[in-house]
Amino acid sequence: MVSNTSIVAIHCTREPRINPLITSYVHEILLTHTKTTNWPGTLSIIDLAAQNLPLYNEPAIPSHLPKSDPTPHHVHEHTRAWSRLIQQYDAFIFVTPQYNWSIPASLKNALDYLFHEWAGKPAGNVTYGGRGGRKAGDHLQSILTGLRMRAAECMPAIVVRSTAMEDWARDGRVSEEDREAWKGAGVDGELQVMFAEIVAEEV
Ligand SMILES: Cc1cc2nc3c(=O)[nH]c(=O)nc-3n(C[C@H](O)[C@H](O)[C@H](O)COP(=O)(O)O)c2cc1C
C-alpha cells in the first residue's frame, strides 16, 4: 500500500492558465477523502512551471542509466534537481489539460527527462478540457505505461466551460456552480476511485 507518503499533482506551464485552479480542486477533493478514510500520507503539489526545464537536452537515454541511482548520471543540474525531486515521491497524480488532442509538450518533456525515477510507481491521470480531455488522457496512459508506471484505470475527465478562465479569475478559485456540475457528473467519485487504486498498489 502507498502509505505515509506523498502524491504529487503535476501541472503545466502557460500564463495565464487554469491549471492551478483545477489542481487545487483535485487536491481539495482528495484531501477531504483522505481525512475520511484516515489515509496517513501527505498530498503535495509540484508546479511544472517552477521547474524551468528546457527542451530535453540530456545526451543519454534515461532508461539506460543505472537503475539504483540514476541521479548523478544525468549531465545537467536541472535534470539532477528534477530527478531528486521525483525520487522523493512514491506515487503521482498528473493533472493535465488537453492541447490539440494530446497532453501539453511541457508535460511530455518533463516525463521524458527521467525513467527509473518514474518506473514502478502508481500514477493517476486527471484531464480537463472542453470535453474533458479524454484524448489527452488516452495518450498519457500510453506514455505512463511506456515509463513502466502503474497507471490507475479510472481516469477522471473534467469538462471546463470556454469562459471558465475569465469567470474564475475574479475569485481565484473554481466556482461553486462548476464544482456542483462536476460532482453531479461523477468527477468527485471518480477521483476517489482513482485514488483508491493508487494507494492500494504495493510500493
Ligand atoms: C494549444 C491549445 C490547444 C488546445 N486544444 C484543445 C483540445 O484539443 N481539446 C479541448 O477540449 N480543448 C483544447 N484546448 C483548450 C484547453 O483545454 C483550455 O484552454 C484549458 O484552459 C487549457 O488549460 P490551461 O489553461 O491550464 O493551459 C486547447 C488549448 C490550447 C492552449
Coordinates of N, CA and C and ligand atoms in Angstrom, one line a residue:
M1 N 0.8 -1.2 0.0 CA 0.0 0.0 0.0 C 0.9 1.3 0.0
V2 N 0.5 2.3 -0.8 CA 1.1 3.6 -0.7 C 0.7 4.2 0.6
S3 N 1.6 4.4 1.6 CA 1.1 5.0 2.8 C 2.2 5.9 3.4
N4 N 1.8 6.8 4.2 CA 2.7 7.8 4.8 C 3.7 8.4 3.8
T5 N 3.1 8.8 2.7 CA 4.0 9.3 1.6 C 3.3 10.4 0.9
S6 N 3.9 10.8 -0.2 CA 3.3 12.0 -0.9 C 2.8 11.6 -2.3
I7 N 1.7 12.2 -2.7 CA 1.2 12.1 -4.0 C 1.3 13.5 -4.6
V8 N 1.7 13.5 -5.8 CA 2.0 14.8 -6.4 C 1.2 15.1 -7.6
A9 N 0.5 16.3 -7.6 CA -0.2 16.7 -8.8 C 0.8 17.6 -9.6
I10 N 1.0 17.2 -10.9 CA 1.9 17.9 -11.7 C 1.1 18.7 -12.7
H11 N 1.4 19.9 -12.8 CA 0.6 20.7 -13.8 C 1.5 21.6 -14.7
C12 N 0.9 22.3 -15.6 CA 1.6 22.8 -16.8 C 1.8 24.3 -16.8
T13 N 2.4 24.8 -17.8 CA 3.3 26.0 -17.7 C 2.8 27.3 -18.3
R14 N 1.7 27.4 -19.1 CA 1.5 28.7 -19.7 C 0.9 29.7 -18.7
E15 N 0.9 31.0 -19.1 CA 0.4 32.0 -18.3 C -0.5 32.9 -19.2
P16 N -1.7 33.3 -18.8 CA -2.5 32.7 -17.7 C -2.9 31.3 -18.0
R17 N -3.3 30.6 -17.0 CA -3.7 29.2 -17.2 C -4.7 28.8 -16.1
I18 N -5.5 27.9 -16.3 CA -6.5 27.5 -15.3 C -5.9 26.3 -14.5
N19 N -4.8 25.8 -14.9 CA -4.3 24.5 -14.3 C -4.2 24.6 -12.7
P20 N -3.7 25.7 -12.2 CA -3.5 25.7 -10.7 C -4.9 25.6 -10.0
L21 N -5.9 26.2 -10.7 CA -7.3 26.2 -10.0 C -7.9 24.8 -10.1
I22 N -7.7 24.1 -11.2 CA -8.2 22.7 -11.4 C -7.4 21.8 -10.4
T23 N -6.1 22.0 -10.3 CA -5.3 21.2 -9.4 C -5.7 21.4 -8.0
S24 N -6.0 22.7 -7.6 CA -6.4 22.9 -6.2 C -7.7 22.2 -5.9
Y25 N -8.6 22.2 -6.9 CA -9.9 21.5 -6.8 C -9.6 20.0 -6.5
V26 N -8.8 19.4 -7.4 CA -8.5 18.0 -7.3 C -7.8 17.7 -5.9
H27 N -6.9 18.5 -5.5 CA -6.2 18.4 -4.2 C -7.2 18.5 -3.1
E28 N -8.1 19.4 -3.1 CA -9.1 19.6 -2.0 C -10.0 18.4 -1.9
I29 N -10.5 17.9 -3.1 CA -11.4 16.7 -3.0 C -10.7 15.5 -2.4
L30 N -9.4 15.4 -2.8 CA -8.6 14.2 -2.3 C -8.2 14.4 -0.9
L31 N -8.0 15.6 -0.4 CA -7.6 15.8 1.0 C -8.8 15.5 1.9
T32 N -10.0 15.9 1.4 CA -11.2 15.5 2.2 C -11.4 14.0 2.3
H33 N -11.2 13.4 1.1 CA -11.3 11.9 1.0 C -10.3 11.2 2.0
T34 N -9.0 11.7 2.0 CA -8.0 11.1 2.8 C -8.3 11.2 4.3
K35 N -8.9 12.3 4.6 CA -9.3 12.5 6.1 C -10.4 11.5 6.5
T36 N -11.4 11.4 5.6 CA -12.5 10.5 5.9 C -12.0 9.0 5.9
T37 N -11.0 8.7 5.1 CA -10.5 7.3 5.1 C -9.3 7.1 5.9
N38 N -8.9 8.1 6.7 CA -7.7 8.0 7.6 C -6.4 7.6 6.8
W39 N -6.3 8.0 5.6 CA -5.0 7.7 4.9 C -3.9 8.5 5.5
P40 N -2.8 7.8 5.9 CA -1.8 8.5 6.7 C -0.8 9.4 5.9
G41 N -0.9 9.5 4.6 CA 0.1 10.1 3.8 C -0.1 11.6 3.7
T42 N 0.7 12.2 2.8 CA 0.5 13.7 2.5 C 0.4 13.8 1.0
L43 N -0.3 14.9 0.6 CA -0.5 15.2 -0.8 C 0.1 16.5 -1.1
S44 N 1.2 16.5 -1.9 CA 1.9 17.7 -2.3 C 1.5 18.1 -3.7
I45 N 1.9 19.3 -4.1 CA 1.7 19.8 -5.5 C 3.0 20.2 -6.1
I46 N 3.4 19.7 -7.2 CA 4.5 20.2 -8.0 C 4.0 21.0 -9.1
D47 N 4.5 22.2 -9.3 CA 4.2 23.1 -10.4 C 5.3 23.0 -11.4
L48 N 4.9 22.4 -12.6 CA 6.0 22.3 -13.6 C 6.6 23.6 -14.1
A49 N 5.8 24.6 -14.0 CA 6.3 26.0 -14.4 C 7.4 26.4 -13.6
A50 N 7.5 26.0 -12.3 CA 8.5 26.4 -11.4 C 9.8 25.6 -11.6
Q51 N 9.7 24.5 -12.4 CA 10.9 23.6 -12.6 C 11.8 24.2 -13.7
N52 N 11.3 25.0 -14.6 CA 12.1 25.6 -15.7 C 12.9 24.6 -16.4
L53 N 12.3 23.5 -16.8 CA 13.1 22.5 -17.6 C 13.1 23.0 -19.0
P54 N 14.4 23.1 -19.6 CA 14.4 23.4 -21.1 C 14.0 22.2 -21.9
L55 N 13.8 22.4 -23.2 CA 13.5 21.2 -24.0 C 14.6 20.2 -23.8
Y56 N 14.2 18.9 -23.7 CA 15.1 17.8 -23.4 C 16.5 17.9 -24.0
N57 N 17.5 17.9 -23.2 CA 18.9 18.1 -23.7 C 19.9 17.2 -23.0
E58 N 19.5 16.1 -22.5 CA 20.4 15.1 -22.0 C 21.0 14.2 -23.1
P59 N 22.3 13.9 -23.0 CA 22.9 13.0 -24.1 C 22.5 11.6 -23.9
A60 N 22.2 11.1 -22.7 CA 21.9 9.7 -22.6 C 20.4 9.4 -22.6
I61 N 20.1 8.1 -22.9 CA 18.7 7.7 -22.9 C 18.4 7.4 -21.4
P62 N 17.4 8.0 -20.8 CA 17.3 7.8 -19.3 C 17.1 6.4 -18.9
S63 N 16.5 5.5 -19.7 CA 16.3 4.1 -19.3 C 17.6 3.3 -19.3
H64 N 18.7 3.9 -19.9 CA 20.0 3.2 -20.0 C 20.9 3.6 -18.8
L65 N 20.4 4.5 -17.9 CA 21.2 4.9 -16.8 C 21.1 3.8 -15.7
P66 N 22.0 3.8 -14.7 CA 21.9 2.8 -13.6 C 20.6 2.9 -12.9
K67 N 19.9 1.8 -12.7 CA 18.6 1.8 -12.1 C 18.6 2.3 -10.6
S68 N 19.7 1.8 -9.9 CA 19.7 2.0 -8.5 C 19.9 3.5 -8.1
D69 N 20.6 4.2 -8.9 CA 20.9 5.6 -8.6 C 21.1 6.4 -9.8
P70 N 20.1 6.7 -10.6 CA 20.3 7.4 -11.9 C 20.7 8.9 -11.7
T71 N 20.4 9.5 -10.5 CA 20.6 11.0 -10.4 C 21.9 11.5 -10.8
P72 N 23.0 11.0 -10.3 CA 24.3 11.6 -10.6 C 24.7 11.4 -12.1
H73 N 24.0 10.5 -12.8 CA 24.4 10.2 -14.1 C 23.7 11.1 -15.1
H74 N 22.8 12.0 -14.7 CA 22.2 13.0 -15.6 C 23.3 14.1 -15.7
V75 N 23.5 14.6 -16.9 CA 24.6 15.5 -17.1 C 24.3 16.9 -16.6
H76 N 23.0 17.4 -16.8 CA 22.7 18.8 -16.4 C 22.1 18.9 -15.0
E77 N 22.5 20.0 -14.3 CA 22.0 20.2 -13.0 C 20.4 20.3 -13.0
H78 N 19.8 20.9 -14.0 CA 18.3 21.0 -14.0 C 17.7 19.6 -14.0
T79 N 18.4 18.6 -14.6 CA 17.9 17.2 -14.7 C 18.1 16.6 -13.3
R80 N 19.3 16.8 -12.7 CA 19.5 16.2 -11.4 C 18.6 16.7 -10.4
A81 N 18.3 18.0 -10.4 CA 17.3 18.6 -9.5 C 15.9 18.0 -9.7
W82 N 15.5 17.8 -10.9 CA 14.2 17.2 -11.3 C 14.2 15.7 -10.8
S83 N 15.3 15.0 -11.0 CA 15.4 13.6 -10.6 C 15.3 13.5 -9.1
R84 N 16.0 14.4 -8.3 CA 16.0 14.3 -6.9 C 14.5 14.6 -6.4
L85 N 13.9 15.5 -7.0 CA 12.5 15.9 -6.6 C 11.6 14.7 -6.8
I86 N 11.6 14.1 -8.0 CA 10.7 13.0 -8.3 C 11.0 11.7 -7.5
Q87 N 12.3 11.5 -7.1 CA 12.7 10.4 -6.3 C 12.0 10.4 -4.9
Q88 N 11.6 11.6 -4.5 CA 11.1 11.8 -3.1 C 9.7 11.2 -3.0
Y89 N 9.0 10.9 -4.1 CA 7.6 10.6 -4.0 C 7.4 9.1 -4.5
D90 N 6.3 8.5 -3.8 CA 6.0 7.1 -4.1 C 5.0 7.0 -5.3
A91 N 4.2 8.0 -5.5 CA 3.1 7.9 -6.5 C 2.8 9.3 -7.0
F92 N 2.1 9.4 -8.1 CA 1.9 10.7 -8.8 C 0.5 10.8 -9.3
I93 N -0.1 12.0 -9.3 CA -1.3 12.2 -10.0 C -1.0 13.4 -10.9
F94 N -1.2 13.1 -12.2 CA -1.0 14.1 -13.2 C -2.3 14.8 -13.5
V95 N -2.3 16.1 -13.4 CA -3.5 16.9 -13.7 C -3.2 17.8 -15.0
T96 N -3.7 17.4 -16.1 CA -3.3 18.0 -17.3 C -4.4 18.4 -18.2
P97 N -4.2 19.6 -18.9 CA -5.2 20.0 -19.9 C -5.0 19.1 -21.2
Q98 N -6.0 19.2 -22.1 CA -5.8 18.6 -23.4 C -5.4 19.8 -24.4
Y99 N -4.3 19.6 -25.1 CA -3.9 20.5 -26.1 C -3.9 19.7 -27.4
N100 N -4.7 20.1 -28.4 CA -4.7 19.5 -29.7 C -4.7 18.0 -29.6
W101 N -5.7 17.5 -28.8 CA -5.9 16.0 -28.7 C -4.9 15.3 -28.0
S102 N -4.0 16.0 -27.3 CA -2.9 15.2 -26.5 C -2.6 16.0 -25.3
I103 N -1.5 15.6 -24.6 CA -1.0 16.4 -23.5 C -0.1 17.5 -23.9
P104 N 0.0 18.6 -23.1 CA 0.9 19.7 -23.4 C 2.4 19.2 -23.6
A105 N 3.1 19.8 -24.5 CA 4.5 19.4 -24.7 C 5.3 19.5 -23.4
S106 N 5.0 20.5 -22.6 CA 5.7 20.7 -21.3 C 5.6 19.5 -20.4
L107 N 4.5 18.8 -20.4 CA 4.4 17.6 -19.6 C 5.1 16.4 -20.2
K108 N 5.0 16.3 -21.5 CA 5.8 15.2 -22.2 C 7.3 15.4 -22.0
N109 N 7.7 16.6 -22.1 CA 9.1 17.0 -21.9 C 9.6 16.6 -20.5
A110 N 8.8 16.9 -19.5 CA 9.2 16.7 -18.1 C 9.2 15.2 -17.9
L111 N 8.3 14.4 -18.5 CA 8.3 13.0 -18.3 C 9.5 12.4 -19.0
D112 N 9.8 12.8 -20.2 CA 10.9 12.2 -21.0 C 12.3 12.4 -20.3
Y113 N 12.5 13.4 -19.5 CA 13.7 13.6 -18.8 C 14.2 12.4 -17.9
L114 N 13.2 11.7 -17.4 CA 13.6 10.6 -16.4 C 13.0 9.3 -16.8
F115 N 13.5 8.2 -16.2 CA 12.8 6.9 -16.4 C 12.7 6.1 -15.1
H116 N 13.9 5.8 -14.5 CA 13.8 5.0 -13.3 C 13.1 5.7 -12.2
E117 N 13.2 7.0 -12.2 CA 12.5 7.8 -11.1 C 11.0 7.6 -11.2
W118 N 10.5 7.3 -12.4 CA 9.0 7.1 -12.5 C 8.7 5.6 -12.4
A119 N 9.6 4.8 -12.9 CA 9.2 3.3 -13.2 C 8.7 2.6 -11.9
G120 N 7.7 1.9 -12.1 CA 7.2 1.1 -11.0 C 6.2 1.8 -10.0
K121 N 6.1 3.1 -10.2 CA 5.3 3.9 -9.2 C 3.8 4.0 -9.7
P122 N 2.9 3.9 -8.8 CA 1.5 4.1 -9.2 C 1.3 5.6 -9.7
A123 N 0.3 5.7 -10.7 CA 0.0 7.0 -11.2 C -1.4 7.2 -11.5
G124 N -1.9 8.4 -11.3 CA -3.3 8.8 -11.6 C -3.2 9.8 -12.8
N125 N -4.3 9.8 -13.5 CA -4.3 10.6 -14.8 C -5.6 11.4 -14.8
V126 N -5.5 12.7 -14.5 CA -6.7 13.5 -14.4 C -6.6 14.6 -15.6
T127 N -7.6 14.6 -16.5 CA -7.6 15.6 -17.6 C -8.7 16.6 -17.5
Y128 N -8.5 17.7 -18.2 CA -9.6 18.6 -18.4 C -9.5 19.3 -19.7
G129 N -10.7 19.8 -20.2 CA -10.7 20.4 -21.5 C -12.2 20.6 -21.8
G130 N -12.4 21.2 -23.0 CA -13.8 21.5 -23.4 C -14.7 20.3 -23.4
R131 N -14.2 19.1 -23.6 CA -15.0 17.8 -23.5 C -14.3 16.9 -22.5
G132 N -13.5 17.4 -21.6 CA -12.9 16.6 -20.6 C -11.5 16.1 -20.8
G133 N -11.1 16.2 -22.1 CA -9.7 15.9 -22.4 C -9.4 14.4 -22.4
R134 N -10.3 13.6 -22.8 CA -10.1 12.1 -22.8 C -9.1 11.7 -23.8
K135 N -8.9 12.4 -24.9 CA -7.9 12.0 -25.9 C -6.5 12.2 -25.3
A136 N -6.3 13.3 -24.5 CA -5.1 13.5 -23.8 C -4.9 12.4 -22.8
G137 N -6.0 12.1 -22.1 CA -5.9 11.0 -21.1 C -5.4 9.7 -21.7
D138 N -5.9 9.4 -22.9 CA -5.5 8.1 -23.5 C -4.0 8.1 -23.9
H139 N -3.6 9.3 -24.4 CA -2.2 9.4 -24.8 C -1.3 9.3 -23.5
L140 N -1.7 10.0 -22.4 CA -0.9 10.0 -21.2 C -0.9 8.6 -20.6
Q141 N -2.0 7.9 -20.7 CA -2.0 6.5 -20.2 C -0.9 5.6 -20.9
S142 N -0.8 5.8 -22.2 CA 0.2 5.0 -23.0 C 1.6 5.4 -22.6
I143 N 1.8 6.7 -22.4 CA 3.1 7.2 -22.0 C 3.5 6.7 -20.7
L144 N 2.6 6.7 -19.7 CA 2.9 6.2 -18.4 C 3.2 4.7 -18.4
T145 N 2.5 4.0 -19.3 CA 2.8 2.5 -19.4 C 4.2 2.3 -20.0
G146 N 4.6 3.2 -21.0 CA 5.9 3.1 -21.5 C 7.0 3.4 -20.5
L147 N 6.6 4.3 -19.5 CA 7.6 4.6 -18.4 C 7.5 3.5 -17.3
R148 N 6.7 2.5 -17.6 CA 6.6 1.4 -16.6 C 5.9 1.8 -15.3
M149 N 5.1 2.9 -15.4 CA 4.3 3.3 -14.2 C 3.1 2.4 -14.2
R150 N 2.5 2.3 -13.0 CA 1.3 1.5 -12.8 C 0.1 2.5 -12.8
A151 N -0.4 2.7 -14.0 CA -1.5 3.8 -14.2 C -2.8 3.2 -13.7
A152 N -3.5 4.0 -12.9 CA -4.9 3.7 -12.4 C -5.8 3.6 -13.6
E153 N -6.7 2.7 -13.6 CA -7.7 2.5 -14.7 C -8.7 3.6 -14.8
C154 N -9.1 4.1 -13.6 CA -10.1 5.2 -13.5 C -9.4 6.5 -13.9
M155 N -9.9 7.2 -14.9 CA -9.3 8.4 -15.4 C -10.3 9.5 -15.4
P156 N -10.4 10.3 -14.3 CA -11.4 11.4 -14.2 C -11.1 12.4 -15.3
A157 N -12.2 12.9 -16.0 CA -12.1 13.9 -17.0 C -13.0 15.0 -16.7
I158 N -12.5 16.2 -16.6 CA -13.3 17.4 -16.1 C -13.6 18.3 -17.3
V159 N -14.9 18.5 -17.5 CA -15.4 19.3 -18.6 C -15.3 20.8 -18.1
V160 N -14.6 21.6 -18.9 CA -14.4 23.0 -18.5 C -15.1 23.9 -19.5
R161 N -15.9 24.8 -19.0 CA -16.6 25.8 -19.9 C -15.6 26.7 -20.6
S162 N -15.9 27.2 -21.8 CA -14.9 28.0 -22.5 C -14.7 29.4 -21.8
T163 N -15.6 29.8 -21.0 CA -15.4 31.1 -20.4 C -14.9 31.0 -18.9
A164 N -14.5 29.8 -18.5 CA -14.2 29.5 -17.2 C -13.0 30.4 -16.7
M165 N -12.0 30.5 -17.6 CA -10.8 31.3 -17.1 C -11.2 32.7 -16.7
E166 N -12.0 33.4 -17.4 CA -12.4 34.7 -17.1 C -13.3 34.7 -15.8
D167 N -14.2 33.7 -15.7 CA -15.2 33.6 -14.6 C -14.4 33.4 -13.3
W168 N -13.4 32.5 -13.3 CA -12.7 32.1 -12.1 C -11.7 33.1 -11.7
A169 N -11.2 33.9 -12.7 CA -10.1 34.9 -12.4 C -10.6 35.8 -11.3
R170 N -11.9 36.2 -11.2 CA -12.4 37.1 -10.2 C -12.1 36.6 -8.8
D171 N -12.4 35.3 -8.6 CA -12.3 34.8 -7.2 C -11.0 34.0 -7.0
G172 N -10.3 33.7 -8.0 CA -9.1 32.9 -7.9 C -9.4 31.5 -7.5
R173 N -10.6 31.0 -7.7 CA -10.9 29.6 -7.5 C -12.0 29.2 -8.4
V174 N -12.2 27.9 -8.6 CA -13.3 27.4 -9.4 C -14.6 27.7 -8.8
S175 N -15.6 28.0 -9.6 CA -16.9 28.5 -9.0 C -17.7 27.3 -8.4
E176 N -18.6 27.6 -7.4 CA -19.4 26.6 -6.8 C -20.3 25.9 -7.8
E177 N -20.8 26.7 -8.8 CA -21.6 26.1 -9.9 C -20.9 25.0 -10.6
D178 N -19.6 25.3 -11.0 CA -18.8 24.3 -11.7 C -18.6 23.1 -10.8
R179 N -18.2 23.4 -9.5 CA -18.0 22.2 -8.6 C -19.2 21.3 -8.5
E180 N -20.4 22.0 -8.4 CA -21.6 21.2 -8.3 C -21.8 20.4 -9.6
A181 N -21.6 21.0 -10.7 CA -21.8 20.4 -12.0 C -20.8 19.1 -12.1
W182 N -19.6 19.3 -11.7 CA -18.6 18.2 -11.8 C -19.0 17.1 -10.8
K183 N -19.5 17.5 -9.6 CA -19.9 16.5 -8.7 C -21.1 15.7 -9.3
G184 N -22.0 16.4 -9.9 CA -23.2 15.8 -10.5 C -22.8 14.8 -11.6
A185 N -21.7 15.2 -12.3 CA -21.2 14.4 -13.5 C -20.4 13.2 -13.0
G186 N -20.1 13.1 -11.7 CA -19.4 12.0 -11.1 C -17.9 12.2 -11.0
V187 N -17.4 13.4 -11.2 CA -16.0 13.6 -11.1 C -15.4 13.3 -9.7
D188 N -16.1 13.8 -8.7 CA -15.6 13.6 -7.3 C -15.5 12.2 -7.0
G189 N -16.5 11.4 -7.4 CA -16.5 10.0 -7.1 C -15.3 9.3 -7.9
E190 N -15.1 9.7 -9.1 CA -14.1 9.1 -9.9 C -12.7 9.4 -9.3
L191 N -12.5 10.6 -8.8 CA -11.2 11.0 -8.2 C -11.0 10.0 -7.0
Q192 N -12.0 9.7 -6.2 CA -11.9 8.9 -5.1 C -11.5 7.4 -5.5
V193 N -12.2 7.0 -6.6 CA -11.9 5.6 -7.1 C -10.5 5.5 -7.6
M194 N -10.0 6.6 -8.4 CA -8.7 6.6 -8.9 C -7.7 6.6 -7.7
F195 N -8.0 7.4 -6.7 CA -7.1 7.5 -5.5 C -7.0 6.1 -4.8
A196 N -8.1 5.5 -4.7 CA -8.2 4.1 -4.0 C -7.3 3.2 -4.8
E197 N -7.3 3.2 -6.1 CA -6.5 2.3 -7.0 C -5.0 2.6 -6.7
I198 N -4.7 3.9 -6.6 CA -3.3 4.3 -6.4 C -2.8 3.8 -5.0
V199 N -3.5 4.1 -4.0 CA -3.0 3.7 -2.6 C -3.0 2.2 -2.3
A200 N -3.8 1.5 -3.1 CA -3.9 0.0 -2.9 C -2.6 -0.7 -3.5
E201 N -1.9 0.0 -4.4 CA -0.7 -0.6 -5.0 C 0.4 -0.9 -4.0
E202 N 1.1 -1.9 -4.3 CA 2.4 -2.2 -3.5 C 3.4 -1.2 -3.9
V203 N 4.2 -0.7 -3.0 CA 5.4 0.1 -3.4 C 6.7 -0.4 -2.8
Ligands
LIG1 C1 -2.7 25.0 -27.6 C2 -4.0 24.6 -27.1 C3 -4.7 23.5 -27.7 C4 -5.9 23.2 -27.2 N1 -6.5 22.0 -27.7 C5 -7.7 21.6 -27.1 C6 -8.3 20.3 -27.5 O1 -7.8 19.6 -28.3 N2 -9.4 19.9 -26.9 C7 -10.0 20.7 -25.9 O2 -11.1 20.3 -25.4 N3 -9.5 21.9 -25.5 C8 -8.3 22.3 -26.1 N4 -7.8 23.5 -25.7 C9 -8.5 24.2 -24.6 C10 -7.9 23.9 -23.3 O3 -8.3 22.7 -22.8 C11 -8.3 25.0 -22.3 O4 -7.8 26.3 -22.9 C12 -7.7 24.9 -21.0 O5 -7.9 26.1 -20.2 C13 -6.2 24.8 -21.0 O6 -5.6 24.6 -19.7 P1 -4.6 25.6 -19.1 O7 -5.3 26.9 -19.0 O8 -4.2 25.1 -17.8 O9 -3.4 25.7 -20.1 C14 -6.5 23.9 -26.1 C15 -5.9 25.0 -25.6 C16 -4.6 25.3 -26.1 C17 -3.9 26.5 -25.4

